[in-house]
Amino acid sequence: MPRPLRLGVLTGGGDCPGLNALIRGLVKRGVHEFGHEFVGIENGYMGLVEPDLTRPLTEEDTRGILPKGGTILGTSNKANPFQYAVLENGTWVEKDLSEVALHRAEELKLDGLIAVGGDGTLTIGHKLTEKGLRVVGCPKTIDNDLSGTDQTFGFDTARAICTEAIDRLHSTAESHDRVMVVEIMGRHAGFLTLDSGIAGGADVILIPEIPYRVESIVEKIHRRGSRKRSFSIIAVAEGAYPVGGTLAVLDQAGDIPGRGVVRLGGAGKVCADLLARHIPAEIRVTVLGHLQRGGSPSAADRLLATMYGCKVLDLVRDGQWDSMVALREGRIVTAPLSESRKERRVDPDGEPVRFAKSMGISFGD
Ligand code: F6P
């Protein structure tokens, strides 16, 4: 029987539905089967650098959190101990405070750390293991863009929200004979847009992996018109862009220390403005934004997150530090933490895109 451990837990990066389900599964199995003790590190890696951002994480603390969105531990998508934003003489500068994080982990008497997050959080976890901290990871993101795993939790819920939004846009588009453009998250990966576009019956799906030509979309709208379909739904990934164009960026926050990554946004408006030059129909743009990340997780995400929370304790038990849990062909397996760094993209020649095209959905190419 392995000795009970004291384990830190943090959630980093953008939140997503299922984080609380994972925390609950982890703590329940950890306490019942191994007698582990858990320390909640608040606001992602910020809690390992700043003082007073930790809390005990008992079974009692996880009661009732299974259906709740967000994360009870809080999160941050800008706190990176290796490039930590510090205010010096009125100016923000980035400093390597990884030694502070290691020292804090020692002070907290942690036997290991469980980091739940996307590629940023898991990559930091990998770098901390190189410096001696024992870290295991659980992948999460609504974008589903991590190569180490077939699917991340949070994706299924977000996909359902986007699909419902496209469903709802249909009736109002049809009533007004409008072209409805709906902008969907996913950063540089088109998985959310592709899946919800197909599931919601979008007429045009624009993803970052296939730069679009506006003429091709216009043709599709005209073809629909000739079949007496006087409305169209266009699902646009926030990372989509026209051939010869550039990414639509909301602000360059990523260039300012401590402000996180560059924020994407506006791809829907770019597409609508381009289209407006070619078609007489009224065009409206809906940006789903953070609605896609909020609310209660789907049954599939609760299940996957709970399985991840339980499975990650096998990695701890077996001393498989510097690893993460992953879903491969329906089974929860182990993958190196470093694999999270490889970004996954929609295959433009893969079956979902080919079948969608074969049904007449346009990708604007
Ligand atoms: O990575 C998840 C995600 O929701 C992306 O799809 C999106 O581009 C980004 O986070 C939004 O980040 P923020 O919450 O910082 O606006």
Tab-separated table of N, CA, C and O in Angstrom, residues 117-120 122 139-155 185-192 208-209 238 264 324 339-346:
chain	number	residue	atom	x	y	z
A	117	GLY	N	-4.978	21.849	-17.174
A	117	GLY	CA	-5.002	23.004	-18.057
A	117	GLY	C	-4.762	22.661	-19.507
A	117	GLY	O	-4.687	21.492	-19.882
A	118	GLY	N	-4.609	23.712	-20.290
A	118	GLY	CA	-4.322	23.550	-21.715
A	118	GLY	C	-2.816	23.501	-21.943
A	118	GLY	O	-2.046	23.276	-20.999
A	119	ASP	N	-2.390	23.772	-23.171
A	119	ASP	CA	-0.965	23.579	-23.466
A	119	ASP	C	-0.072	24.491	-22.631
A	119	ASP	O	0.991	24.058	-22.186
A	120	GLY	N	-0.513	25.717	-22.352
A	120	GLY	CA	0.308	26.630	-21.543
A	120	GLY	C	0.570	26.048	-20.161
A	120	GLY	O	1.721	25.909	-19.725
A	122	LEU	N	0.220	22.979	-19.050
A	122	LEU	CA	0.915	21.684	-19.038
A	122	LEU	C	2.389	21.858	-19.413
A	122	LEU	O	3.262	21.177	-18.875
A	139	PRO	N	-5.346	17.289	-19.305
A	139	PRO	CA	-5.616	18.260	-20.360
A	139	PRO	C	-7.066	18.737	-20.365
A	139	PRO	O	-7.981	17.937	-20.217
A	140	LYS	N	-7.257	20.017	-20.539
A	140	LYS	CA	-8.617	20.571	-20.684
A	140	LYS	C	-8.584	21.742	-21.648
A	140	LYS	O	-7.573	22.449	-21.718
A	141	THR	N	-9.578	21.927	-22.421
A	141	THR	CA	-9.804	23.154	-23.201
A	141	THR	C	-11.027	22.948	-24.085
A	141	THR	O	-11.248	21.842	-24.596
A	142	ILE	N	-11.792	23.998	-24.258
A	142	ILE	CA	-12.927	23.889	-25.181
A	142	ILE	C	-12.432	23.814	-26.624
A	142	ILE	O	-13.165	23.421	-27.509
A	143	ASP	N	-11.167	24.208	-26.852
A	143	ASP	CA	-10.662	24.277	-28.233
A	143	ASP	C	-10.333	22.899	-28.804
A	143	ASP	O	-10.249	22.750	-30.022
A	144	ASN	N	-10.092	21.917	-27.933
A	144	ASN	CA	-9.773	20.539	-28.346
A	144	ASN	C	-8.513	20.470	-29.207
A	144	ASN	O	-8.397	19.618	-30.083
A	145	ASP	N	-7.555	21.355	-28.934
A	145	ASP	CA	-6.402	21.468	-29.839
A	145	ASP	C	-5.109	20.867	-29.272
A	145	ASP	O	-4.019	21.227	-29.701
A	146	LEU	N	-5.229	19.963	-28.288
A	146	LEU	CA	-4.016	19.352	-27.730
A	146	LEU	C	-3.729	18.024	-28.421
A	146	LEU	O	-4.610	17.156	-28.505
A	147	SER	N	-2.512	17.868	-28.888
A	147	SER	CA	-2.212	16.685	-29.701
A	147	SER	C	-2.093	15.408	-28.879
A	147	SER	O	-2.284	14.324	-29.383
A	148	GLY	N	-1.777	15.525	-27.585
A	148	GLY	CA	-1.570	14.313	-26.793
A	148	GLY	C	-2.825	13.499	-26.552
A	148	GLY	O	-2.770	12.358	-26.109
A	149	THR	N	-3.985	14.075	-26.804
A	149	THR	CA	-5.251	13.426	-26.442
A	149	THR	C	-6.266	13.572	-27.576
A	149	THR	O	-6.246	14.572	-28.306
A	150	ASP	N	-7.136	12.574	-27.726
A	150	ASP	CA	-8.134	12.649	-28.805
A	150	ASP	C	-9.183	13.720	-28.526
A	150	ASP	O	-9.733	14.313	-29.437
A	151	GLN	N	-9.515	13.887	-27.252
A	151	GLN	CA	-10.520	14.909	-26.895
A	151	GLN	C	-10.232	15.485	-25.518
A	151	GLN	O	-9.797	14.771	-24.623
A	152	THR	N	-10.472	16.774	-25.375
A	152	THR	CA	-10.322	17.412	-24.066
A	152	THR	C	-11.716	17.626	-23.490
A	152	THR	O	-12.672	17.819	-24.242
A	153	PHE	N	-11.818	17.620	-22.151
A	153	PHE	CA	-13.155	17.889	-21.601
A	153	PHE	C	-13.408	19.394	-21.657
A	153	PHE	O	-12.467	20.193	-21.658
A	154	GLY	N	-14.659	19.744	-21.746
A	154	GLY	CA	-15.041	21.143	-21.971
A	154	GLY	C	-15.496	21.311	-23.413
A	154	GLY	O	-16.407	22.083	-23.717
A	155	PHE	N	-14.877	20.517	-24.293
A	155	PHE	CA	-15.196	20.630	-25.728
A	155	PHE	C	-16.626	20.211	-26.013
A	155	PHE	O	-17.365	20.893	-26.737
A	185	MET	N	-15.452	30.341	-30.878
A	185	MET	CA	-14.082	30.303	-30.329
A	185	MET	C	-13.292	29.100	-30.857
A	185	MET	O	-13.802	28.301	-31.631
A	186	GLY	N	-12.074	28.957	-30.368
A	186	GLY	CA	-11.244	27.808	-30.761
A	186	GLY	C	-9.802	28.179	-31.054
A	186	GLY	O	-9.011	27.333	-31.440
A	187	ARG	N	-9.502	29.479	-30.924
A	187	ARG	CA	-8.176	29.988	-31.301
A	187	ARG	C	-7.776	29.507	-32.702
A	187	ARG	O	-8.538	29.720	-33.617
A	188	HIS	N	-6.621	28.842	-32.823
A	188	HIS	CA	-6.151	28.531	-34.181
A	188	HIS	C	-6.658	27.185	-34.691
A	188	HIS	O	-6.209	26.706	-35.727
A	189	ALA	N	-7.578	26.573	-33.951
A	189	ALA	CA	-8.117	25.271	-34.371
A	189	ALA	C	-9.609	25.406	-34.671
A	189	ALA	O	-10.335	26.109	-33.974
A	190	GLY	N	-10.063	24.681	-35.691
A	190	GLY	CA	-11.454	24.837	-36.131
A	190	GLY	C	-12.399	23.758	-35.624
A	190	GLY	O	-13.542	23.665	-36.111
A	191	PHE	N	-11.972	22.957	-34.633
A	191	PHE	CA	-12.808	21.818	-34.210
A	191	PHE	C	-14.215	22.231	-33.762
A	191	PHE	O	-15.205	21.610	-34.147
A	192	LEU	N	-14.282	23.264	-32.915
A	192	LEU	CA	-15.600	23.671	-32.385
A	192	LEU	C	-16.511	24.127	-33.522
A	192	LEU	O	-17.693	23.779	-33.554
A	208	PRO	N	-9.793	28.030	-39.436
A	208	PRO	CA	-8.438	28.551	-39.673
A	208	PRO	C	-7.616	27.666	-40.600
A	208	PRO	O	-6.726	28.153	-41.293
A	209	GLU	N	-7.923	26.376	-40.616
A	209	GLU	CA	-7.118	25.436	-41.401
A	209	GLU	C	-7.376	25.569	-42.898
A	209	GLU	O	-6.629	25.045	-43.716
A	238	GLU	N	-13.103	31.891	-34.825
A	238	GLU	CA	-12.440	33.171	-34.515
A	238	GLU	C	-11.050	33.255	-35.150
A	238	GLU	O	-10.535	34.346	-35.386
A	264	LEU	N	-8.031	36.809	-29.829
A	264	LEU	CA	-8.628	36.793	-31.159
A	264	LEU	C	-10.059	37.304	-31.080
A	264	LEU	O	-10.727	37.156	-30.058
A	324	MET	N	0.856	13.038	-18.410
A	324	MET	CA	-0.523	13.509	-18.280
A	324	MET	C	-1.474	12.382	-18.670
A	324	MET	O	-1.068	11.416	-19.311
A	339	GLU	N	4.028	16.298	-24.651
A	339	GLU	CA	3.200	16.166	-25.872
A	339	GLU	C	2.132	17.239	-25.981
A	339	GLU	O	1.605	17.506	-27.052
A	340	SER	N	1.759	17.816	-24.825
A	340	SER	CA	0.702	18.829	-24.862
A	340	SER	C	1.139	20.037	-25.674
A	340	SER	O	0.337	20.858	-26.069
A	341	ARG	N	2.467	20.153	-25.886
A	341	ARG	CA	2.953	21.337	-26.588
A	341	ARG	C	2.651	21.306	-28.080
A	341	ARG	O	2.637	22.321	-28.741
A	342	LYS	N	2.439	20.084	-28.592
A	342	LYS	CA	2.162	20.010	-30.027
A	342	LYS	C	0.695	20.344	-30.253
A	342	LYS	O	-0.182	19.733	-29.655
A	343	GLU	N	0.445	21.311	-31.087
A	343	GLU	CA	-0.942	21.727	-31.280
A	343	GLU	C	-1.619	20.864	-32.337
A	343	GLU	O	-1.010	20.519	-33.333
A	344	ARG	N	-2.877	20.535	-32.072
A	344	ARG	CA	-3.632	19.707	-33.006
A	344	ARG	C	-4.520	20.617	-33.862
A	344	ARG	O	-5.049	21.607	-33.360
A	345	ARG	N	-4.676	20.256	-35.112
A	345	ARG	CA	-5.490	21.061	-36.021
A	345	ARG	C	-6.462	20.159	-36.772
A	345	ARG	O	-6.213	18.965	-36.928
A	346	VAL	N	-7.524	20.752	-37.294
A	346	VAL	CA	-8.448	20.008	-38.152
A	346	VAL	C	-7.688	19.603	-39.417
A	346	VAL	O	-6.959	20.418	-39.997
